[in-house]
Coordinates of C-alpha atoms in Angstrom, one line a residue:
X290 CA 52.5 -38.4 37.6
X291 CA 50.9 -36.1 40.1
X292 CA 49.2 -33.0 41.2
X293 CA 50.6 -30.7 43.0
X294 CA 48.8 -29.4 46.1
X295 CA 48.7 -26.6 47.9
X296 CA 49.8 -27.7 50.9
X297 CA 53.1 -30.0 50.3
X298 CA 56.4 -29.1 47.9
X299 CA 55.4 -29.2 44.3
X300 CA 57.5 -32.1 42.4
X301 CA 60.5 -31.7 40.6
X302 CA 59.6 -29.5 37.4
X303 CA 61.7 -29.1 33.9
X304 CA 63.5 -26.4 33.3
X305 CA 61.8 -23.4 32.2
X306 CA 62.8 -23.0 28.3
X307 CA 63.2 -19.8 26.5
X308 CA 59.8 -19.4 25.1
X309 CA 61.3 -16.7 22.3
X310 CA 64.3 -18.5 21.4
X311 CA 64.4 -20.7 17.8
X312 CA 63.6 -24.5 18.8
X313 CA 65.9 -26.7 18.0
X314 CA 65.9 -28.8 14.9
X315 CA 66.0 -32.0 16.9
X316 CA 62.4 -30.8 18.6
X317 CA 61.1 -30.0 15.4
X318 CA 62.1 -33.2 14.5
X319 CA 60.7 -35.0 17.4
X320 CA 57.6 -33.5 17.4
X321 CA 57.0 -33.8 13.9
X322 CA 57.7 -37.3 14.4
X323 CA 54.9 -37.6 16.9
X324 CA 52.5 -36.0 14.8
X325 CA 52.9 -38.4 12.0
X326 CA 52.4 -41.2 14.7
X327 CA 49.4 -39.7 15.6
X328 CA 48.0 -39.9 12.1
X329 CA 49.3 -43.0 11.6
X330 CA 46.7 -44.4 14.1
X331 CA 43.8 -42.5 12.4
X332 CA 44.4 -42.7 8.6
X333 CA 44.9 -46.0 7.6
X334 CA 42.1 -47.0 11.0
X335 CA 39.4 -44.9 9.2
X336 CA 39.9 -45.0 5.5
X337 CA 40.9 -48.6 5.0
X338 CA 41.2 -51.2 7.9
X339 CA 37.8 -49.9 9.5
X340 CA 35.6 -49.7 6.2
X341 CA 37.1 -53.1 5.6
X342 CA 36.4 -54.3 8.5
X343 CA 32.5 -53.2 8.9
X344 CA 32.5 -54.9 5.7
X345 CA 33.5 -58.0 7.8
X346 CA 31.1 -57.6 9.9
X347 CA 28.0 -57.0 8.2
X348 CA 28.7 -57.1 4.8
X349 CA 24.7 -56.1 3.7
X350 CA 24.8 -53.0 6.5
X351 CA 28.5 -52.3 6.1
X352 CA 27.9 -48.1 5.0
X353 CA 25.3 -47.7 8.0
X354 CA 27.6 -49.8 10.4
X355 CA 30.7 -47.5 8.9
X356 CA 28.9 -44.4 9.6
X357 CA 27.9 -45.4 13.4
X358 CA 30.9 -46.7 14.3
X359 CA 32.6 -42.7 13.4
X360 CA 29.7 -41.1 14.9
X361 CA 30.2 -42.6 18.1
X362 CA 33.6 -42.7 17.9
X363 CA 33.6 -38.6 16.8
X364 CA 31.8 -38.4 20.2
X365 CA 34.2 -40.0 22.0
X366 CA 36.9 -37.6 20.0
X367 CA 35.6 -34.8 21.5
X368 CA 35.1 -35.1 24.8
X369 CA 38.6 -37.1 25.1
X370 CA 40.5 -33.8 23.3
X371 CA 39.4 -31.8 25.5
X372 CA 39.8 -33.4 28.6
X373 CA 43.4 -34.5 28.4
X374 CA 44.6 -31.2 26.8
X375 CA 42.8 -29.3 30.1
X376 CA 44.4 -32.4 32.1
X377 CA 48.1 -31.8 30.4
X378 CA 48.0 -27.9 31.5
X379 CA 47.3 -29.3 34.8
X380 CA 49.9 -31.9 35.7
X381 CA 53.0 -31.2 37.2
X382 CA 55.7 -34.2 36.8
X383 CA 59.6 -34.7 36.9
X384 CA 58.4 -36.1 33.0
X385 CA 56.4 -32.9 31.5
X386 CA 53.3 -31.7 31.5
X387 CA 52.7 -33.6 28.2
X388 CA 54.1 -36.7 27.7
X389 CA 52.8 -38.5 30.9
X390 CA 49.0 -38.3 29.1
X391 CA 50.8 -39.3 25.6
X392 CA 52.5 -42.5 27.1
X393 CA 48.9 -43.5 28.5
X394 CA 47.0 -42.5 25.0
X395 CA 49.9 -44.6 23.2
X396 CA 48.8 -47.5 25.8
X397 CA 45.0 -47.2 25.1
X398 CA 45.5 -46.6 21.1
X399 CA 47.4 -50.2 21.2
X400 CA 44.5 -51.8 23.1
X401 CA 41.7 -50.5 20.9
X402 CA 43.8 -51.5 17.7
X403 CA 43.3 -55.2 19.5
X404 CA 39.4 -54.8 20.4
X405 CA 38.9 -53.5 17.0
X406 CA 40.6 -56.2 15.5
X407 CA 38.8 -59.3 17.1
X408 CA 35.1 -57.7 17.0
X409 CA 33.0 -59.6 15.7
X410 CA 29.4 -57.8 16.1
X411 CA 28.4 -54.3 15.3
X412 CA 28.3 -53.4 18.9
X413 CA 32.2 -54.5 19.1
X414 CA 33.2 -52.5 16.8
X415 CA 31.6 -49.7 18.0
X416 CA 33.5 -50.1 21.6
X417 CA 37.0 -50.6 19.8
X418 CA 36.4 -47.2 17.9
X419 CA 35.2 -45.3 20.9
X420 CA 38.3 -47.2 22.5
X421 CA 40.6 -45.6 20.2
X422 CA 39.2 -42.1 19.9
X423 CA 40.0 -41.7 23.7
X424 CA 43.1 -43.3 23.1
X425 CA 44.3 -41.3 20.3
X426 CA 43.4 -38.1 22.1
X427 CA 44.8 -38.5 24.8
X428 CA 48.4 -38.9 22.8
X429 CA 47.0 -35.5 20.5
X430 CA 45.3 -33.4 23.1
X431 CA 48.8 -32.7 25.2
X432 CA 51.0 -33.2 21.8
X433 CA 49.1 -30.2 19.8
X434 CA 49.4 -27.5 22.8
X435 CA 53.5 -28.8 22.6
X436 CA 53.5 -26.1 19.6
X437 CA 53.0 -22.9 21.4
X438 CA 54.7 -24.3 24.5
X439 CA 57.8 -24.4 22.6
X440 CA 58.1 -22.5 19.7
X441 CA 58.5 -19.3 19.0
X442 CA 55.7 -17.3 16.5
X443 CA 58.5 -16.7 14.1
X444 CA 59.0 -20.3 13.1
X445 CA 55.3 -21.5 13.7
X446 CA 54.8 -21.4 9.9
X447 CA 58.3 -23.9 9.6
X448 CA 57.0 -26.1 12.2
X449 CA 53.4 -26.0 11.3
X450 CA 54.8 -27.1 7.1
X451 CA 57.1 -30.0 9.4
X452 CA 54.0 -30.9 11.3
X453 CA 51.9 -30.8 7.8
X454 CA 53.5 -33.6 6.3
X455 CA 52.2 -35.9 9.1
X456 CA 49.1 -36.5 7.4
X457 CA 50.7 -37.0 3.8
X458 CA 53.0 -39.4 5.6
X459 CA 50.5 -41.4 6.8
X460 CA 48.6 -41.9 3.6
X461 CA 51.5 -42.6 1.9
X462 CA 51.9 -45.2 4.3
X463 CA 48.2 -46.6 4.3
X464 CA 48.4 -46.5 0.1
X465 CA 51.6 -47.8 -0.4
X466 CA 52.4 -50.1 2.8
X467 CA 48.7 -51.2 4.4
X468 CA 46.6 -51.7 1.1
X469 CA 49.2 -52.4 -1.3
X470 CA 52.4 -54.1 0.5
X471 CA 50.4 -56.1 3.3
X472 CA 48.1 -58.4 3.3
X473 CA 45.5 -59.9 5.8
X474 CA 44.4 -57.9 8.8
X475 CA 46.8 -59.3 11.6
X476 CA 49.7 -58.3 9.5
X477 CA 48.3 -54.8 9.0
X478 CA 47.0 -53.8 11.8
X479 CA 50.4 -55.1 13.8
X480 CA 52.8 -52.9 11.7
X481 CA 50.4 -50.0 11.6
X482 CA 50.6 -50.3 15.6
X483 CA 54.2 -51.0 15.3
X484 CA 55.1 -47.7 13.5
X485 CA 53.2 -45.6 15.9
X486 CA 55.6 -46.6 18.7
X487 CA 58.5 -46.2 16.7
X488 CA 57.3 -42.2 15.8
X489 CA 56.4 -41.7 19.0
X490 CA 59.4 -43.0 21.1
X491 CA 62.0 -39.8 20.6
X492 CA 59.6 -37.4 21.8
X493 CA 59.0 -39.3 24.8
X494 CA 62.4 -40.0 25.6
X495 CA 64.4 -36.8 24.4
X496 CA 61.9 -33.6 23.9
X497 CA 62.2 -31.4 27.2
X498 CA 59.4 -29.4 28.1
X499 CA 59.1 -25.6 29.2
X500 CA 58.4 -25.4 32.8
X501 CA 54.5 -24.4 33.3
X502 CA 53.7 -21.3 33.4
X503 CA 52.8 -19.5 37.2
X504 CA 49.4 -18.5 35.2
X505 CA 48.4 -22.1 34.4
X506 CA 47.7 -23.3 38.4
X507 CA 47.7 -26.0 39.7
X508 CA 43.9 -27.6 38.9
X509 CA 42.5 -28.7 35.5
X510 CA 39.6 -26.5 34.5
X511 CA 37.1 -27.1 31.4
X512 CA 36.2 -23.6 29.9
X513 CA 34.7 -22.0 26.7
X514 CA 36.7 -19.0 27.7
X515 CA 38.3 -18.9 24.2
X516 CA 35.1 -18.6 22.5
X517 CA 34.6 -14.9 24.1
X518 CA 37.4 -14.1 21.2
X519 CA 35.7 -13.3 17.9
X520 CA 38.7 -14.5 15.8
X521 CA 38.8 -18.0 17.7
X522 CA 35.4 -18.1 17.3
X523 CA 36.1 -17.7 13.1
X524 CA 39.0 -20.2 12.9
X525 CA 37.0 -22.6 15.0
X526 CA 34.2 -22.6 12.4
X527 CA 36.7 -22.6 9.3
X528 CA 38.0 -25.5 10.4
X529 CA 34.8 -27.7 11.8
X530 CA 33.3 -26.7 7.7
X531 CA 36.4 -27.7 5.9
X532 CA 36.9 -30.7 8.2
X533 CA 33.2 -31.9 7.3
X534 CA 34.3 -31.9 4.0
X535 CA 38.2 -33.9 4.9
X536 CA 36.4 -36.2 6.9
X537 CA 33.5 -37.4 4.1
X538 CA 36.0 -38.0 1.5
X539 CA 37.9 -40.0 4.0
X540 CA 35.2 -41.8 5.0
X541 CA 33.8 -43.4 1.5
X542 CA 36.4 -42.8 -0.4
X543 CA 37.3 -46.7 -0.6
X544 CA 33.7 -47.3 -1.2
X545 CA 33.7 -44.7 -4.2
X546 CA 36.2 -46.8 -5.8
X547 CA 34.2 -50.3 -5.3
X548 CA 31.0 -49.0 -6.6
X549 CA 32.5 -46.6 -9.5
X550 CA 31.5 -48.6 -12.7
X551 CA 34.0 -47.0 -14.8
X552 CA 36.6 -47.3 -12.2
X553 CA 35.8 -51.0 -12.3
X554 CA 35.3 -51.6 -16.1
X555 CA 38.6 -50.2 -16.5
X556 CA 40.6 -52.2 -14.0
X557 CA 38.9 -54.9 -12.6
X558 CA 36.9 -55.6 -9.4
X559 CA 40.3 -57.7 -8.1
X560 CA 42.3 -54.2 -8.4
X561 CA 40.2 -52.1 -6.1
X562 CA 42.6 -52.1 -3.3
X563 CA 45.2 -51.0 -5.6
X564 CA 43.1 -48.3 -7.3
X565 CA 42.3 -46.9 -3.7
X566 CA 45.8 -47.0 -2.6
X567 CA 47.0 -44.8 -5.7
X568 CA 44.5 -42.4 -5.3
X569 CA 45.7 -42.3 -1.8
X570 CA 49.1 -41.4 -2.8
X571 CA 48.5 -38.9 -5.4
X572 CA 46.4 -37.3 -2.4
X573 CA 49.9 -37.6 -0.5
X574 CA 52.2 -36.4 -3.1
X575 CA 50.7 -33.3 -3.8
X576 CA 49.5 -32.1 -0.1
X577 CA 53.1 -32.6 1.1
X578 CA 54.4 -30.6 -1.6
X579 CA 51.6 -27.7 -1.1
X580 CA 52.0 -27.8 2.7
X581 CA 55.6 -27.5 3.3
X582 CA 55.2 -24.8 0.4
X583 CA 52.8 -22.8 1.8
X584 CA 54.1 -23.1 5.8
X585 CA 57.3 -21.9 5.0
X586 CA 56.2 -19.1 2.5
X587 CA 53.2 -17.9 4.9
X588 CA 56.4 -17.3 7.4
X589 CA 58.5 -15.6 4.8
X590 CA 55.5 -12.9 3.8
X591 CA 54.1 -12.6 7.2
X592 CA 50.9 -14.0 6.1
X593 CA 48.3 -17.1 6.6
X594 CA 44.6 -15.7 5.4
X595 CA 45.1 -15.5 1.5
X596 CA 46.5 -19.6 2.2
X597 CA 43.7 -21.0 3.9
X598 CA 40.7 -19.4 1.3
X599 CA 43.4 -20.4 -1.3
X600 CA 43.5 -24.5 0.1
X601 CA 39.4 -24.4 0.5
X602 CA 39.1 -23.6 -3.8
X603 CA 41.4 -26.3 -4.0
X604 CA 39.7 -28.5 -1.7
X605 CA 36.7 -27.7 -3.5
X606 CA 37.7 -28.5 -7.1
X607 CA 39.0 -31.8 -5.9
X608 CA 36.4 -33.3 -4.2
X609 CA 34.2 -31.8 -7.6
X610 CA 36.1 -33.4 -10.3
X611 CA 35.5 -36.6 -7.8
X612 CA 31.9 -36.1 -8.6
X613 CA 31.9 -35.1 -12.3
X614 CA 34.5 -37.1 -13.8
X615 CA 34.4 -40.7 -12.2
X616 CA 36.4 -42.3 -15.5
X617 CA 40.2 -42.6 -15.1
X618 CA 42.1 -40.5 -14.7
X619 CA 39.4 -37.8 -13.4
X620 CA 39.2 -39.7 -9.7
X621 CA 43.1 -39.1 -9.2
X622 CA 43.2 -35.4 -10.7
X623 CA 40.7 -35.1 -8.1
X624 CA 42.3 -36.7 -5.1
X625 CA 45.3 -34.4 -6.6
X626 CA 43.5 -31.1 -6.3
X627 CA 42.0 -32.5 -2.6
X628 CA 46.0 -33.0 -1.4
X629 CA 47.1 -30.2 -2.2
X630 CA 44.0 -28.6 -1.2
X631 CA 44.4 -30.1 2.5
X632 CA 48.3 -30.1 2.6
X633 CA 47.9 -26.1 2.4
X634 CA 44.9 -26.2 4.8
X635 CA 46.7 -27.9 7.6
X636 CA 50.1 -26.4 7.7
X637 CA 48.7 -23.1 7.2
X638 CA 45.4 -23.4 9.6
X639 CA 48.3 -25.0 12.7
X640 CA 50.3 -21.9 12.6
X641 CA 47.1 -19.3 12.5
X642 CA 45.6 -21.2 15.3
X643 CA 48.6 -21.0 17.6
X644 CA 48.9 -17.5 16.8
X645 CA 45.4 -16.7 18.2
X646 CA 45.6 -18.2 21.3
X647 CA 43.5 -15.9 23.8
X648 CA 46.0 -17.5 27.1
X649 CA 49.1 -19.2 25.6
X650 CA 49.4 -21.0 29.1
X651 CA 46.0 -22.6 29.1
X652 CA 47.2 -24.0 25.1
X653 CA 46.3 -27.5 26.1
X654 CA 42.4 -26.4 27.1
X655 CA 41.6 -24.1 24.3
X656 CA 43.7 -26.1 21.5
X657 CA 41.6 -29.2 22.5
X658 CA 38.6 -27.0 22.6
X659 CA 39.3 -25.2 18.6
X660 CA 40.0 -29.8 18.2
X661 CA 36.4 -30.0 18.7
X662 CA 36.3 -28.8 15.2
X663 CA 37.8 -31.9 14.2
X664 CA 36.0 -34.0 16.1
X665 CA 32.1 -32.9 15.5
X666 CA 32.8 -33.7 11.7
X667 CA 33.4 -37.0 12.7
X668 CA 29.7 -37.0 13.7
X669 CA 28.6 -35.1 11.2
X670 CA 30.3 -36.6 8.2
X671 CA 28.7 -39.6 9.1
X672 CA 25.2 -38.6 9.4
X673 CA 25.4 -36.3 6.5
X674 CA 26.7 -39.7 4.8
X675 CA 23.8 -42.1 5.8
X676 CA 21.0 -39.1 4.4
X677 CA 22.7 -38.9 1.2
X678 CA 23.3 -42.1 1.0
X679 CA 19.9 -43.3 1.5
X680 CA 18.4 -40.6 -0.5
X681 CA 20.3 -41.4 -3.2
X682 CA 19.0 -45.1 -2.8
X683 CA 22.8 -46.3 -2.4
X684 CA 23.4 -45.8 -6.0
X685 CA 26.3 -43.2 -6.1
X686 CA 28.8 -41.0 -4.0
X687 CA 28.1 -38.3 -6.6
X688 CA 26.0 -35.7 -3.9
X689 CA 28.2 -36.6 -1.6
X690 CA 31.3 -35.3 -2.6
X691 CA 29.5 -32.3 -4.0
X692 CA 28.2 -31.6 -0.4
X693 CA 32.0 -31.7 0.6
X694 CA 32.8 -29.2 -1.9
X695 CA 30.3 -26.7 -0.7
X696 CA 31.5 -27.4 2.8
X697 CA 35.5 -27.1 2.0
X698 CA 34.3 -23.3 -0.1
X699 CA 32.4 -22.1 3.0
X700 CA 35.4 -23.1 5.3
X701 CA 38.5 -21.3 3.3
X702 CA 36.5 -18.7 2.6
X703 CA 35.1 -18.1 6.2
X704 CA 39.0 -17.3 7.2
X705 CA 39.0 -14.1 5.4
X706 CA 37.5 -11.9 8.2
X707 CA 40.3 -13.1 11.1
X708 CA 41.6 -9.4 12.0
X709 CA 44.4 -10.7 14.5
X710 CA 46.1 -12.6 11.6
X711 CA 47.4 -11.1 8.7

């Protein structure tokens, strides 16, 4: 891989691909492949092996080791988005523009999965997740801005409802395959980092990418250009509120479970693992359902606002019955509400944001830049999480997952006053 100077022949570069024609079903399938691999590494990482693991570690200090760990990772998140999306509109290889930073990112995510596995101190930890939050985006950074390079604004809302149930996917995969199937962390943290190569291997090897645009040049260049654009500006804050609210029930959700009393009176402190993992798949069920739903009818009636408030209410009542009804069955009638709630977010929220693009060729700069929204409430989360937490001296997630709510409201409802998107 290489950059193309001014003053010697540029390298080989891929055919240019008809931006307006219909992608091809194998693409679709390819990159929705990818994407699941990419929350493969994330959503069984952060919502299982890690809290377990900081458990490990310091068993006494495991919720305040949890919560540093994502803030510093969340850090890391960010900067790393950005910089390998601005780096992908850059390059200029006989492989892509995109999969040369994806092959690396695949390289670094497997190397962090190792650090974070044999720490053995706080501090460890700490590197292996900041290890992996660079590693992870620089495989999502490049594969994100593959959307608007290659298809067409007529089937975003299909591929957006294909590239929804990545997320589904991948909890279905932590609930049913890491915390219920496996046991012991070698065995789960090798086929977790087993799967992500599998996903990822046909878009490396068979998706051809459009030729750069002339626009793009030749250097990469960090810019908060896309900002300037009020409706960016909107969908960038709709997201970074309802993400707050994704990334706290992520975060504790296994620890709701161990400290729930009724949750525990009912089936035993032995069945925890099991109780998480069917939460996790009710979660799954029920956001794959709503997102392929909601992606393929926003395309059929042209529209993507009256989705997104309609996912942050559903959010909202999730993560709410979460705090008012901790018996059975009110935890998974809450993790149902929050599936379908997200499912409708995410498919939806993909296909709005590629809409909006101010400069389609610079997608890999401004896509990692609106990905910031993703990232800073893996700081936030965090730090909201150790307040509440130690305001509510430890006792309860209760005010936690009412905070989420009000976040998740605020972010559907935010959406409403996009005027470029209908």
């Amino acid at each position: 891989m290489s950059f193309s100077p001014d003053d010697r022949p540029a390298e080989p570069r891929p055919a240019a691909v008809d931006r307006s024609a219909p992608v091809s079903k194998g693409t679709l399938a390819c990159l929705t492949l990818a994407q699941t691999a990419v929350f493969v590494a994330f959503v069984p990482l952060l919502n299982f092996l890690l809290p377990l693991k900081a458990e490990d570690v310091d068993p006494a200090g495991k919720v305040v080791l949890l919560s540093q760990a994502a803030l510093w990772g969340g850090a890391a998140c960010g900067l790393a988005n950005i910089v390998f999306g601005s780096l992908s509109d850059a390059t200029r290889s006989r492989f892509g523009r995109r999969r040369p930073w994806i092959a690396l990112g695949l390289l670094l995510t497997l190397a962090a999965y190792a650090v974070i596995h044999g720490a053995e101190t706080g501090l460890g930890l700490i590197l292996g997740v900041v290890l992996f939050q660079v590693g992870l985006n620089a495989v999502f950074g490049p594969l994100v801005a593959l959307l608007p390079d290659l298809v067409p604004d007529r089937q975003k809302g299909v591929a957006s409802a294909l590239l929804g149930t990545a997320q589904p996917t991948a909890t279905l995969f932590t609930s049913l395959v890491v915390a219920i199937l496996l046991s012991g962390s070698v065995w789960r943290f090798a086929v977790t980092g087993a799967a992500i190569c599998l996903l990822l291997t046909p878009l490396l090897l068979w998706v051809r990418e459009p030729a750069a645009p002339p626009s793009a040049g030749p250097r990469a260049r960090f810019s908060l250009e896309a900002l300037r654009s009020s409706d960016f500006r909107i969908a960038f804050v709709s997201r970074l509120l309802v993400q707050v609210a994704v990334a706290m029930n992520a975060l504790y959700l296994l620890y709701y479970v161990q400290q729930s009393d009724p949750l525990i009176e009912r089936f035993g402190v032995d069945s925890v693992d099991t109780v998480f993992g069917w939460l996790l798949a009710a979660w799954t069920a029920t956001s794959m359902v709503a997102g392929i739903v909601g992606g393929v009818w926003s395309d059929r009636i042209e529209r993507r606002k009256v989705f997104v408030v309609a996912s942050g209410v559903l959010l909202a009542a999730g993560l709410l019955a979460m705090a008012a009804f901790p018996a059975w069955p009110g935890p998974l009638v809450g993790q149902a509400l929050f599936g379908a709630g997200l499912g409708l977010y995410s498919t939806v929220d993909i296909a709005l944001v590629a809409q909006i693009l101010p400069r389609p060729e610079r997608a890999g700069r401004d896509l990692g830049l609106i990905n910031v929204a993703n990232v800073l409430p893996q700081i936030a989360a965090p730090a909201l999480g150790i307040v509440i937490f130690q305001a509510n001296a430890g006792q309860s997630f209760i005010l936690t997952y009412v905070a989420a709510a009000l976040f998740a409201l605020a972010g559907g409802g935010v959406i409403a006053v996009i005027k470029g998107v209908r």
